[in-house]
Tab-separated table of C-alpha atoms in Angstrom:
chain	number	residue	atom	x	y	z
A	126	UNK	CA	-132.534	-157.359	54.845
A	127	UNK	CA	-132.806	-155.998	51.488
A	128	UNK	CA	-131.751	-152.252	52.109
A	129	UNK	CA	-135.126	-150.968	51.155
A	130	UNK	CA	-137.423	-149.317	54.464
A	131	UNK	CA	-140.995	-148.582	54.142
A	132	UNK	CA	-142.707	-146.720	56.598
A	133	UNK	CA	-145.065	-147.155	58.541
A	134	UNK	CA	-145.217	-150.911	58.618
A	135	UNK	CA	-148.876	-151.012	59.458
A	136	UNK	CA	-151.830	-148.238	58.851
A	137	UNK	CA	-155.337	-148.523	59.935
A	138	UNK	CA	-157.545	-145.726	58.798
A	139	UNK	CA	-161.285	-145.094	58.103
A	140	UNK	CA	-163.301	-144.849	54.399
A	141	UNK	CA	-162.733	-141.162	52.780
A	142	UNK	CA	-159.276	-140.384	54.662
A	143	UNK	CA	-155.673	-140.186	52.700
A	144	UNK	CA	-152.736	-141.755	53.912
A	145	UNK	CA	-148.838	-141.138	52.738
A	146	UNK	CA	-146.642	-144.210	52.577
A	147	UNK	CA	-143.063	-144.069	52.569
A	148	UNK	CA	-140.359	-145.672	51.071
A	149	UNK	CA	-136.401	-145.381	50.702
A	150	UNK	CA	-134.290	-147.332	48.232
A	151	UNK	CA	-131.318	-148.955	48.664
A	152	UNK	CA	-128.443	-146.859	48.457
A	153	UNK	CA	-127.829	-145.652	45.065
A	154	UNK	CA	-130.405	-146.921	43.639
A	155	UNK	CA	-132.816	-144.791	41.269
A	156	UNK	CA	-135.324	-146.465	40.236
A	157	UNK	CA	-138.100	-147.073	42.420
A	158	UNK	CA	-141.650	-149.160	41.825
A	159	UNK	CA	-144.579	-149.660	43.803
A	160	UNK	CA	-146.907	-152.742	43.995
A	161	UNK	CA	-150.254	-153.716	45.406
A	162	UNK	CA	-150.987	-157.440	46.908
A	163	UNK	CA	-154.336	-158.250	47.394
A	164	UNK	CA	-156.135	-161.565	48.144
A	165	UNK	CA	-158.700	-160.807	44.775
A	166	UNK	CA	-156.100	-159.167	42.361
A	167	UNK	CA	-152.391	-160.598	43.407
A	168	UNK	CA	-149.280	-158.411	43.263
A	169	UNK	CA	-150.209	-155.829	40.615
A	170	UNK	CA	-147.545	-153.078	39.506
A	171	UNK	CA	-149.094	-149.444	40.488
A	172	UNK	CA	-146.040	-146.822	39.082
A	173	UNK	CA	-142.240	-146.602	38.410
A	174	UNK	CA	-140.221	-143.541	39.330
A	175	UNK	CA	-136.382	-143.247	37.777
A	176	UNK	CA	-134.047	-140.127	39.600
A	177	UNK	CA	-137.123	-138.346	40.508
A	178	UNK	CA	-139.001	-138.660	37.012
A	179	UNK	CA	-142.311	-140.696	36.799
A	180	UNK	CA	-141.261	-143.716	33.895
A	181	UNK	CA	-144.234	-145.684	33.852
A	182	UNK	CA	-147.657	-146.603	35.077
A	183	UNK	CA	-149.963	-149.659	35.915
A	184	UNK	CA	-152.808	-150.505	37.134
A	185	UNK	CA	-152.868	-147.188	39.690
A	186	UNK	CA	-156.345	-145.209	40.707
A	187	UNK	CA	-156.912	-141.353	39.924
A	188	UNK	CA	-157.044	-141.032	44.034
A	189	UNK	CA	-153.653	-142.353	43.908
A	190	UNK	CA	-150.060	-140.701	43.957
A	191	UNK	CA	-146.578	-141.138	43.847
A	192	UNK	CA	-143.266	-138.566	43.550
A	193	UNK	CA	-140.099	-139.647	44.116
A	194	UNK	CA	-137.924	-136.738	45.676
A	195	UNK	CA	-134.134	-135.252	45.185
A	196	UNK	CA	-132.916	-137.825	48.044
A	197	UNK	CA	-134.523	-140.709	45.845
A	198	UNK	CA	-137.015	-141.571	48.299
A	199	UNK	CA	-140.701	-141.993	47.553
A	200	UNK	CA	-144.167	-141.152	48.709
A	201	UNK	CA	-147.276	-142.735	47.384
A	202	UNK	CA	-150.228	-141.207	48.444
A	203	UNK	CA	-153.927	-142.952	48.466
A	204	UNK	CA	-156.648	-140.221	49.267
A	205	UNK	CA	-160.492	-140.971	49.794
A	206	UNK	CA	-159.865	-144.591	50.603
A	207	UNK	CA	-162.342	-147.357	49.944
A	208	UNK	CA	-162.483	-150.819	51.588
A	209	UNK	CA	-161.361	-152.234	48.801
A	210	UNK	CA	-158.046	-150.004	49.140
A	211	UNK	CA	-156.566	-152.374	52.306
A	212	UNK	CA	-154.246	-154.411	50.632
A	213	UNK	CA	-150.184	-154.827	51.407
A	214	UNK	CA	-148.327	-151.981	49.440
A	215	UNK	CA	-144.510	-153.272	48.333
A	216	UNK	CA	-141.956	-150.584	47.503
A	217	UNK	CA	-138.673	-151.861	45.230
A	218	UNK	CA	-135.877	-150.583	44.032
A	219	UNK	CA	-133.505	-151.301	41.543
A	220	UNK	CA	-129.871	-149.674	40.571
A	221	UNK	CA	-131.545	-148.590	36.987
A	222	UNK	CA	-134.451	-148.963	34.728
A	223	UNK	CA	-134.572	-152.059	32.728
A	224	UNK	CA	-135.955	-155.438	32.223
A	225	UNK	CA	-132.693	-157.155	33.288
A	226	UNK	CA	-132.028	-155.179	36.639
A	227	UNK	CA	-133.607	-157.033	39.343
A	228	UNK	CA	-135.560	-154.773	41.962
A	229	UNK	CA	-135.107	-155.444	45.867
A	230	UNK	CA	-138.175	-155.042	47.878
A	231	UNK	CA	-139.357	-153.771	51.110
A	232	UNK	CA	-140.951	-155.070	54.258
A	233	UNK	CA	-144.123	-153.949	53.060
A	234	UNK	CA	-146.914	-151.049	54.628
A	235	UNK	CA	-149.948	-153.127	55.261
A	236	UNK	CA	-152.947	-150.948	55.022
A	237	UNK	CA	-156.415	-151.688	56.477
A	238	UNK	CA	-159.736	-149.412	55.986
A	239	UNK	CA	-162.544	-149.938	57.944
B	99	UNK	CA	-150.323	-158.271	26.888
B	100	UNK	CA	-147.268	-160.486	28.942
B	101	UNK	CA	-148.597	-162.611	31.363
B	102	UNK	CA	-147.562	-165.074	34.014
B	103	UNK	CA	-149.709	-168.535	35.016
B	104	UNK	CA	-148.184	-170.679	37.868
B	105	UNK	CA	-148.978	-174.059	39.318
B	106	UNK	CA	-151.472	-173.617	41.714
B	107	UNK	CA	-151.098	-174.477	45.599
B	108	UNK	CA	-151.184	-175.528	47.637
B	109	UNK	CA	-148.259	-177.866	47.660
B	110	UNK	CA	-147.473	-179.784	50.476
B	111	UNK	CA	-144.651	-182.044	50.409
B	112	UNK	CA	-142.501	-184.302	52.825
B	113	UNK	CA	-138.865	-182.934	54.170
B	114	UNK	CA	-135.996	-184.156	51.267
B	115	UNK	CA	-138.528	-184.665	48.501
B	116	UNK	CA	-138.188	-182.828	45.185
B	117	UNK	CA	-140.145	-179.813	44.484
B	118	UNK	CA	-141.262	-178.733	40.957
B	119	UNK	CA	-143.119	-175.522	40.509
B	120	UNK	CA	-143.938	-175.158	36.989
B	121	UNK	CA	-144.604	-171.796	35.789
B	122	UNK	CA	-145.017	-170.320	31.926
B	123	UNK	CA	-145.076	-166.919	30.525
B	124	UNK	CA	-146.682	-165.026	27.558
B	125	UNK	CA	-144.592	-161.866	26.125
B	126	UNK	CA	-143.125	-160.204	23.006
B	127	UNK	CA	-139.565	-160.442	22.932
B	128	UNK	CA	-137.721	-161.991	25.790
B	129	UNK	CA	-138.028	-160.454	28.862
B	130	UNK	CA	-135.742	-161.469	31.917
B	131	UNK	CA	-137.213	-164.215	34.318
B	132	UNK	CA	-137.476	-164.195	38.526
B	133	UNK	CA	-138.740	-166.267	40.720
B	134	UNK	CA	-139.559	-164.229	44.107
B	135	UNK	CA	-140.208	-165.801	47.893
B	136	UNK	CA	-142.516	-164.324	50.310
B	137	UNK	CA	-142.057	-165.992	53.801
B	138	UNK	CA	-145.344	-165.711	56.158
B	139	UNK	CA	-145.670	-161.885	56.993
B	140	UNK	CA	-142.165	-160.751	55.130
B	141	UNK	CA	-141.662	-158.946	51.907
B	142	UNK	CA	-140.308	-160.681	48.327
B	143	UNK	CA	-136.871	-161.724	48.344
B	144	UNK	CA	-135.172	-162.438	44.685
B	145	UNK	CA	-134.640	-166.587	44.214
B	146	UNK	CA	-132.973	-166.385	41.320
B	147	UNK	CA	-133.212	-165.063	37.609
B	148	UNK	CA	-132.570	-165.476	33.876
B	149	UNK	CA	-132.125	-162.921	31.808
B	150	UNK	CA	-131.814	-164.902	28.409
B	151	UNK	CA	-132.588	-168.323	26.492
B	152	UNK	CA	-131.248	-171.570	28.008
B	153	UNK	CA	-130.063	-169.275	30.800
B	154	UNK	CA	-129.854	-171.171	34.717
B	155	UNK	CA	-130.840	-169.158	37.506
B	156	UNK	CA	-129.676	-170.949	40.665
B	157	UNK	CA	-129.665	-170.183	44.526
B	158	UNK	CA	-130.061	-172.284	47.875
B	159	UNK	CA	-130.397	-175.115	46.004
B	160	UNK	CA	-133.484	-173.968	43.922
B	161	UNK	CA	-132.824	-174.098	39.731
B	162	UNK	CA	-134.743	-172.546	37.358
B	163	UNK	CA	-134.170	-172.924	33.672
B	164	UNK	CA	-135.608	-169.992	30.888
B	165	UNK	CA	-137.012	-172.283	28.368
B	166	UNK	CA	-137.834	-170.621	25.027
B	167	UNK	CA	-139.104	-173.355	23.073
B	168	UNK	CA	-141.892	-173.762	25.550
B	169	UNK	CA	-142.045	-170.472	27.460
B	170	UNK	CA	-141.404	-171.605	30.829
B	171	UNK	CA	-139.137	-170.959	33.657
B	172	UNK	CA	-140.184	-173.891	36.076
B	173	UNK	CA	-138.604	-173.701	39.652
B	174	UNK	CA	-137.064	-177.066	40.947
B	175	UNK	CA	-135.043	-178.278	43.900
B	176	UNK	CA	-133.744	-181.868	44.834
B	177	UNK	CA	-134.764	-181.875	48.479
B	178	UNK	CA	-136.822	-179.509	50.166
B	179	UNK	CA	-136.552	-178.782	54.092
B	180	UNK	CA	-139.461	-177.262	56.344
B	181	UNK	CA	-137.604	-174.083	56.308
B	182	UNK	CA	-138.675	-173.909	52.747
B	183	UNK	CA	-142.351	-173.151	53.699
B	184	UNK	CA	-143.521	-169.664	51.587
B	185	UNK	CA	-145.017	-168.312	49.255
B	186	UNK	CA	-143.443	-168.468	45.345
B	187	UNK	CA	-143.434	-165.916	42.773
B	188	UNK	CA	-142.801	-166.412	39.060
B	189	UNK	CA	-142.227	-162.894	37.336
B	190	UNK	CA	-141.384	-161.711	33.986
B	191	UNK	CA	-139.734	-158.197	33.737
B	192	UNK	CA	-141.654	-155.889	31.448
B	193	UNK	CA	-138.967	-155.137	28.536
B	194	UNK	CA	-139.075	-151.511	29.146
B	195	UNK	CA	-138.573	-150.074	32.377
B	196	UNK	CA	-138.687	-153.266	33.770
B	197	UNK	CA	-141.939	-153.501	35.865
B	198	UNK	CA	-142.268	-156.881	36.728
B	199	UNK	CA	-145.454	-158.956	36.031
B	200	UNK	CA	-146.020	-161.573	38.735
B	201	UNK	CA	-147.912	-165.224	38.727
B	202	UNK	CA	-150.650	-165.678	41.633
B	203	UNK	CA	-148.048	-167.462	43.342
B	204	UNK	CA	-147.938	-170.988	44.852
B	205	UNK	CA	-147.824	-171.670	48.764
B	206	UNK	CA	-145.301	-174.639	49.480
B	207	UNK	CA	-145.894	-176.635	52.845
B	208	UNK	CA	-143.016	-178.787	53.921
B	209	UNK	CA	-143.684	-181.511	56.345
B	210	UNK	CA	-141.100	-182.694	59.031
């Protein structure tokens, strides 16, 4: 168990909708990242939050999201969804932002649009 | 831009023989090294990790070494068991906040 929840664990929704997923770090850590695995692009880095301030950005849509709140927990948020949204969406967390801090991750929210 | 290539799988060994997964990097300075595991329907779990040169990351009897001279951070172990079966990661950690940049990953099969 690496001390970082994601909720919900799985999320079926139709084309067009928006879903919230969840995710809490471990304790005291501030930095939290998101990633996308898919089958066709691999695990792909979407955003980076730090103690509630966004501190960097990937490969992530217009229709998505993220904030990362006072408590340090964070919400990414995927509005009119496509098909080629469903894909497994990995929270992590690390104690602090830099290359040599290694980030914990999640169970995962895996996310299927029909 | 920093990239990671990996072996690709899959791999499918016997249980107790040696496992190399060879994986290079591209990247401007020297960013910190991981290997990750993904076991079947589980998130990433941290291997091991170098953060410098000639640095040995080692864990559950996996070793990986952070090779400068030829960019590569190849994951080894002397004898595998069938509990061994996942996914591997190779990732470099972006030198400024630290987003990590991942290899397509290898799938290892151990036979009993």
């Amino acid at each position: 168990d690496s001390g970082v929840t994601q909720t919900p664990k799985h999320l079926i929704t139709a084309t067009g909708q928006r879903v919230t997923l969840r995710c809490s770090p471990r304790s005291g850590d501030l930095s939290v990242y998101w990633y996308q695995q898919s089958l066709d692009q691999g695990l792909q880095f979407l955003i980076q939050y730090y103690n509630g301030e966004e501190r960097a950005k990937g490969n992530i849509l217009e229709r998505f999201s993220a904030q990362q709140f006072p408590d340090l927990h964070s919400e990414l948020n995927l509005s009119s969804l496509e098909l080629g949204d469903s894909a497994l969406y990995f929270c992590a967390s690390s104690g602090a932002s830099g290359s040599s801090y290694e980030q914990y991750f999640g169970p995962g929210t895996r996310l299927t649009v029909t | 831009g920093n990239s990671v290539t990996q072996m690709e799988g899959p791999v499918t060994l016997s249980e107790e023989a040696f496992l190399t997964i060879n994986c290079t990097y591209t990247a401007t300075g020297y960013p910190s090294l991981f290997w990750y595991v993904q076991y079947p329907g589980e998130g990433l779990q941290l291997l091991l990790k170098a953060t410098k040169a000639d640095d040995k990351g080692s864990n559950k009897g996996f070793e990986a070494t952070y090779r400068k001279e030829t960019t590569s951070f190849h994951l080894e172990k002397g004898s595998v068991q069938v509990s061994d079966s996942a996914v591997y990661f190779c990732a470099l950690s972006d030198l400024g906040g630290g987003k990590l940049i991942f290899g397509q990953g290898t799938e290892l099969s151990v036979k009993p």
